[in-house]
XYZ file of C-alpha atoms in Angstrom:
337
model
C -8.885 -16.452 23.589
C -9.204 -13.963 26.409
C -10.859 -14.904 29.661
C -14.580 -14.259 29.791
C -15.496 -10.863 31.160
C -16.333 -10.889 34.838
C -19.808 -9.846 35.907
C -18.638 -9.304 39.490
C -18.445 -5.915 41.097
C -15.227 -5.282 42.903
C -15.578 -4.233 46.536
C -11.886 -3.614 47.028
C -9.805 -0.553 46.291
C -7.894 0.037 43.086
C -4.671 -0.216 45.089
C -5.608 -3.656 46.410
C -6.617 -4.883 42.959
C -3.341 -3.686 41.466
C -1.461 -5.378 44.295
C -3.201 -8.693 43.645
C -2.565 -8.355 39.925
C 1.143 -7.636 40.343
C 1.680 -10.398 42.903
C -0.094 -13.046 40.823
C 1.593 -11.952 37.615
C 5.031 -12.112 39.262
C 4.365 -15.726 40.240
C 3.070 -16.584 36.757
C 6.044 -15.038 34.925
C 8.540 -16.468 37.415
C 7.155 -19.965 36.970
C 7.154 -19.633 33.197
C 10.829 -18.666 33.357
C 11.568 -21.557 35.720
C 9.985 -23.892 33.187
C 12.263 -22.477 30.488
C 15.378 -22.928 32.631
C 14.338 -26.497 33.402
C 14.022 -27.193 29.696
C 17.510 -25.777 29.187
C 18.922 -28.123 31.816
C 19.754 -25.335 34.271
C 17.301 -26.661 36.846
C 17.689 -30.296 37.762
C 15.715 -32.787 39.798
C 12.044 -32.163 40.410
C 10.282 -28.903 39.594
C 6.588 -28.373 40.358
C 5.072 -25.200 38.900
C 2.288 -23.132 40.459
C 0.795 -21.786 37.214
C -2.979 -21.438 37.599
C -3.018 -21.519 41.403
C -1.705 -17.995 42.013
C -4.890 -16.638 43.622
C -4.638 -19.087 46.524
C -1.436 -17.895 48.112
C -1.813 -14.239 47.069
C -5.277 -14.068 48.639
C -4.174 -15.711 51.874
C -1.003 -13.653 52.203
C -3.228 -10.573 51.960
C -4.984 -11.814 55.103
C -1.730 -12.413 57.028
C 0.249 -10.109 59.291
C 3.887 -9.883 60.338
C 4.785 -12.852 62.517
C 2.405 -15.289 60.861
C 4.079 -18.443 59.583
C 3.654 -20.533 56.457
C 4.705 -24.042 55.510
C 3.890 -25.989 52.363
C 4.719 -28.887 50.083
C 7.115 -29.110 47.150
C 4.931 -26.864 44.912
C 6.329 -23.919 46.794
C 7.778 -21.185 44.553
C 4.545 -19.184 44.555
C 4.355 -19.207 48.345
C 7.912 -17.901 48.587
C 7.304 -15.010 46.247
C 3.942 -14.136 47.814
C 5.435 -13.791 51.294
C 8.125 -11.432 49.996
C 11.145 -13.653 49.437
C 13.597 -12.274 46.853
C 13.143 -13.749 43.350
C 16.931 -13.759 42.974
C 17.392 -16.067 45.941
C 14.516 -18.315 44.900
C 15.744 -18.712 41.307
C 19.329 -19.255 42.425
C 18.160 -22.041 44.718
C 16.228 -23.647 41.864
C 19.461 -23.791 39.891
C 21.443 -25.085 42.881
C 23.642 -22.019 43.233
C 25.406 -20.427 46.181
C 23.151 -17.372 46.062
C 20.056 -19.451 46.759
C 18.041 -19.383 49.960
C 19.424 -22.762 51.024
C 22.845 -22.028 49.521
C 22.130 -24.319 46.601
C 21.581 -27.394 48.764
C 17.801 -27.539 48.748
C 16.755 -26.948 45.176
C 13.149 -26.495 44.131
C 11.551 -28.454 46.940
C 13.503 -27.447 50.047
C 14.182 -23.824 50.834
C 13.465 -21.688 53.836
C 13.488 -18.096 55.057
C 13.534 -17.397 58.771
C 13.182 -13.684 58.017
C 9.917 -14.216 56.116
C 8.686 -16.982 58.449
C 8.680 -19.458 55.576
C 9.388 -22.975 56.815
C 9.586 -24.970 53.552
C 9.193 -26.571 50.945
C 8.806 -30.291 51.901
C 9.245 -33.235 49.573
C 7.433 -35.918 51.589
C 3.702 -35.829 50.899
C 1.811 -34.340 53.888
C 4.935 -34.270 56.098
C 4.516 -30.512 56.502
C 1.072 -30.852 58.103
C 2.201 -31.986 61.590
C 5.135 -29.587 61.343
C 2.673 -26.762 60.717
C 0.765 -27.724 63.840
C 4.056 -27.643 65.720
C 4.743 -24.112 64.515
C 1.273 -23.102 65.700
C 1.895 -24.775 69.058
C 4.997 -22.603 69.442
C 2.912 -19.446 69.041
C 0.240 -20.687 71.452
C 2.962 -21.493 73.979
C 4.403 -17.989 73.618
C 0.974 -16.413 74.065
C 0.940 -14.296 70.895
C -1.821 -14.070 68.292
C 0.139 -15.339 65.293
C -1.290 -18.048 63.052
C 0.338 -20.667 60.842
C -0.840 -21.321 57.281
C -0.274 -25.018 56.609
C -0.714 -25.793 52.913
C -1.222 -29.244 51.401
C -2.970 -30.713 48.387
C -5.980 -32.911 47.719
C -3.673 -35.890 47.292
C -2.003 -35.273 50.652
C -5.445 -34.977 52.254
C -5.693 -38.768 52.105
C -2.613 -39.274 54.285
C -3.174 -40.551 57.823
C -0.863 -38.048 59.481
C -3.226 -35.254 58.396
C -5.956 -36.657 60.639
C -3.644 -37.318 63.547
C -2.707 -33.658 63.264
C -6.352 -32.551 63.066
C -7.024 -34.353 66.315
C -4.087 -32.774 68.152
C -4.749 -29.303 66.728
C -8.372 -29.307 67.877
C -7.544 -30.940 71.203
C -5.030 -28.174 71.957
C -6.864 -25.308 70.197
C -3.864 -24.575 67.996
C -3.910 -21.401 65.838
C -3.342 -23.223 62.554
C -5.152 -22.765 59.256
C -5.105 -25.978 57.248
C -5.202 -24.908 53.594
C -6.154 -27.718 51.228
C -5.068 -26.577 47.757
C -7.456 -28.812 45.856
C -6.193 -28.624 42.266
C -8.317 -31.693 41.471
C -5.632 -34.081 40.231
C -3.095 -34.777 43.002
C -0.162 -36.415 41.177
C -2.392 -37.460 38.288
C -5.501 -39.085 39.735
C -8.678 -37.016 39.769
C -10.486 -36.307 43.030
C -13.521 -38.158 41.669
C -11.475 -41.359 41.352
C -9.522 -41.082 44.608
C -11.830 -39.432 47.115
C -15.261 -40.668 48.147
C -16.276 -37.556 50.072
C -16.820 -34.623 47.667
C -15.982 -31.938 50.245
C -12.547 -32.638 51.662
C -12.746 -29.874 54.270
C -15.782 -31.506 55.899
C -13.613 -34.353 57.128
C -12.540 -31.978 59.887
C -16.050 -32.211 61.367
C -15.108 -35.553 62.924
C -12.725 -33.586 65.156
C -14.960 -30.548 65.647
C -12.885 -28.328 63.344
C -14.643 -25.448 61.606
C -13.984 -24.778 57.922
C -15.316 -23.953 54.487
C -14.729 -24.355 50.767
C -13.740 -21.363 48.656
C -13.253 -20.600 44.963
C -9.484 -20.709 44.569
C -9.588 -19.034 41.154
C -11.003 -15.819 42.688
C -8.346 -13.974 44.688
C -10.908 -11.767 46.433
C -12.971 -14.763 47.547
C -9.784 -16.337 48.924
C -8.900 -13.119 50.775
C -12.366 -12.944 52.362
C -12.214 -16.577 53.453
C -8.685 -15.992 54.736
C -9.891 -13.079 56.851
C -12.557 -15.288 58.438
C -10.096 -18.086 59.136
C -7.476 -15.751 60.560
C -9.987 -14.001 62.843
C -11.185 -17.383 64.128
C -7.664 -18.547 64.955
C -6.503 -15.261 66.466
C -9.516 -15.342 68.794
C -8.156 -18.549 70.317
C -10.911 -20.787 68.963
C -8.533 -23.370 67.546
C -7.784 -24.583 64.009
C -9.684 -23.825 60.816
C -9.810 -25.643 57.472
C -9.970 -23.922 54.084
C -10.488 -26.127 51.059
C -9.415 -23.835 48.244
C -10.659 -25.255 44.957
C -8.124 -24.353 42.302
C -6.571 -25.772 39.121
C -3.034 -26.242 37.885
C -2.464 -25.675 34.173
C 0.735 -27.705 33.970
C 1.412 -31.302 34.908
C 2.169 -32.417 38.440
C 5.849 -31.768 37.733
C 7.891 -30.823 34.685
C 8.233 -34.519 33.839
C 4.466 -35.101 33.810
C 2.794 -35.054 30.351
C -0.626 -34.780 32.066
C -2.368 -37.230 29.725
C -5.037 -37.909 32.356
C -7.011 -34.807 31.243
C -7.810 -33.229 27.905
C -6.280 -30.112 26.424
C -9.813 -28.813 25.955
C -10.448 -29.018 29.699
C -7.317 -27.033 30.504
C -8.033 -24.447 27.810
C -11.595 -23.985 29.043
C -10.295 -23.223 32.531
C -7.781 -20.742 31.130
C -10.437 -19.049 29.020
C -13.147 -18.834 31.634
C -11.590 -18.922 35.109
C -8.027 -17.612 34.959
C -7.386 -15.740 38.258
C -5.118 -13.105 36.730
C -7.430 -12.350 33.834
C -10.354 -11.903 36.233
C -8.506 -9.170 38.122
C -7.253 -7.663 34.887
C -10.859 -7.368 33.716
C -11.888 -5.656 36.966
C -9.037 -3.168 36.644
C -10.017 -2.289 33.087
C -13.805 -2.188 33.494
C -13.464 -0.205 36.732
C -11.137 2.222 34.938
C -8.482 1.638 37.590
C -5.889 1.000 34.873
C -5.525 1.178 31.117
C -4.254 -1.462 28.716
C -0.994 0.481 28.487
C -0.692 0.540 32.295
C -1.054 -3.227 32.490
C 1.370 -3.787 29.624
C 3.910 -1.654 31.484
C 3.407 -3.709 34.656
C 3.917 -6.942 32.716
C 7.052 -5.529 31.095
C 8.520 -4.513 34.476
C 7.775 -7.918 35.965
C 9.380 -9.713 33.016
C 12.486 -7.568 33.488
C 12.566 -8.488 37.192
C 12.180 -12.191 36.443
C 14.875 -12.085 33.756
C 17.175 -10.397 36.258
C 16.573 -13.244 38.703
C 17.467 -15.764 35.985
C 20.690 -13.913 35.186
C 21.543 -13.717 38.886
C 21.044 -17.469 39.144
C 23.218 -18.174 36.115
C 26.023 -15.950 37.401
C 25.921 -17.192 40.986
C 28.693 -19.774 41.579
C 28.191 -23.409 42.434
C 28.422 -24.098 46.186
C 31.860 -25.015 47.457
C 32.233 -28.603 48.631
C 32.837 -27.296 52.161
C 29.180 -26.239 52.169
C 28.307 -29.897 52.726
C 29.413 -29.493 56.348
C 27.445 -26.350 57.199
C 23.929 -26.136 58.664
C 24.176 -29.568 60.262
C 23.627 -30.646 63.853
C 26.860 -32.575 64.344
C 29.509 -30.494 66.113
C 32.372 -32.667 64.944
C 32.974 -34.563 61.727
C 33.491 -38.227 62.657
C 36.824 -39.609 61.519
C 37.094 -42.943 59.779
C 38.787 -45.605 61.853
C 41.329 -48.000 60.407
């Protein structure tokens, strides 16, 4: 079934709509391919897909400028692609190859790009939240107007270090946007079962932090909320919280059968709220693109994603000497007899 037709009127240009569509579709097709490679045994370890949540990071990246930073959890492939990292390097890192962003040493959960101001990819739940505040502190110290997007999930929102960070961020007026990607199920426990307060963003009120909830399945709503948050932070008013209510179609990770929700629930979300289909509908009803135009875009993106998979397969395994690079020790300690 196709997604229900949107009754919304688009207030953005055709160029912006097409940009959102292409960016979200690239993430969707890339993640589908990553799932295939995982099934083939070419990606090992953990692999957390972003399918269904594409509007969150695409909308917020549209509100960012050069110099802004981003840091997130282990569900990170979409964030990498949205900030302009090369699909080849991302896919090669997923497969643990030399051509990956972390030279094959980080895998799915730990890769970085200094050039794109992407600071991970972190495997410890909520560990990136205080690090994000630290990145924002760096910009405040330097006196620029950059902001840091610090992403974490509804499950991580129950970690104590989040609230320690809230306190410090508000105390020091740090230019950090705390983005709660509330996909409703954390690792497999629904928000209703794990969280007493229905609005997670409102917890920031205890520290005097402004914020709001936003529909994370609507890329334009996310962009508008992102603009408000960014303007607030750039004006030196301190941190801002965005609770972006979204939904992941797949399990927590590739090893999760997701038996804690029904197939009917997932299908209903796909049919009625899919973020890509909503933009597709606006493009067609607004006569900004034809069916053939959108098919051509999808075809081009699939070619690009397939190229990234081939690059990953052909990239060599890291040499063992790579174990001793990118480390703080200046000398390798010698064993003593």
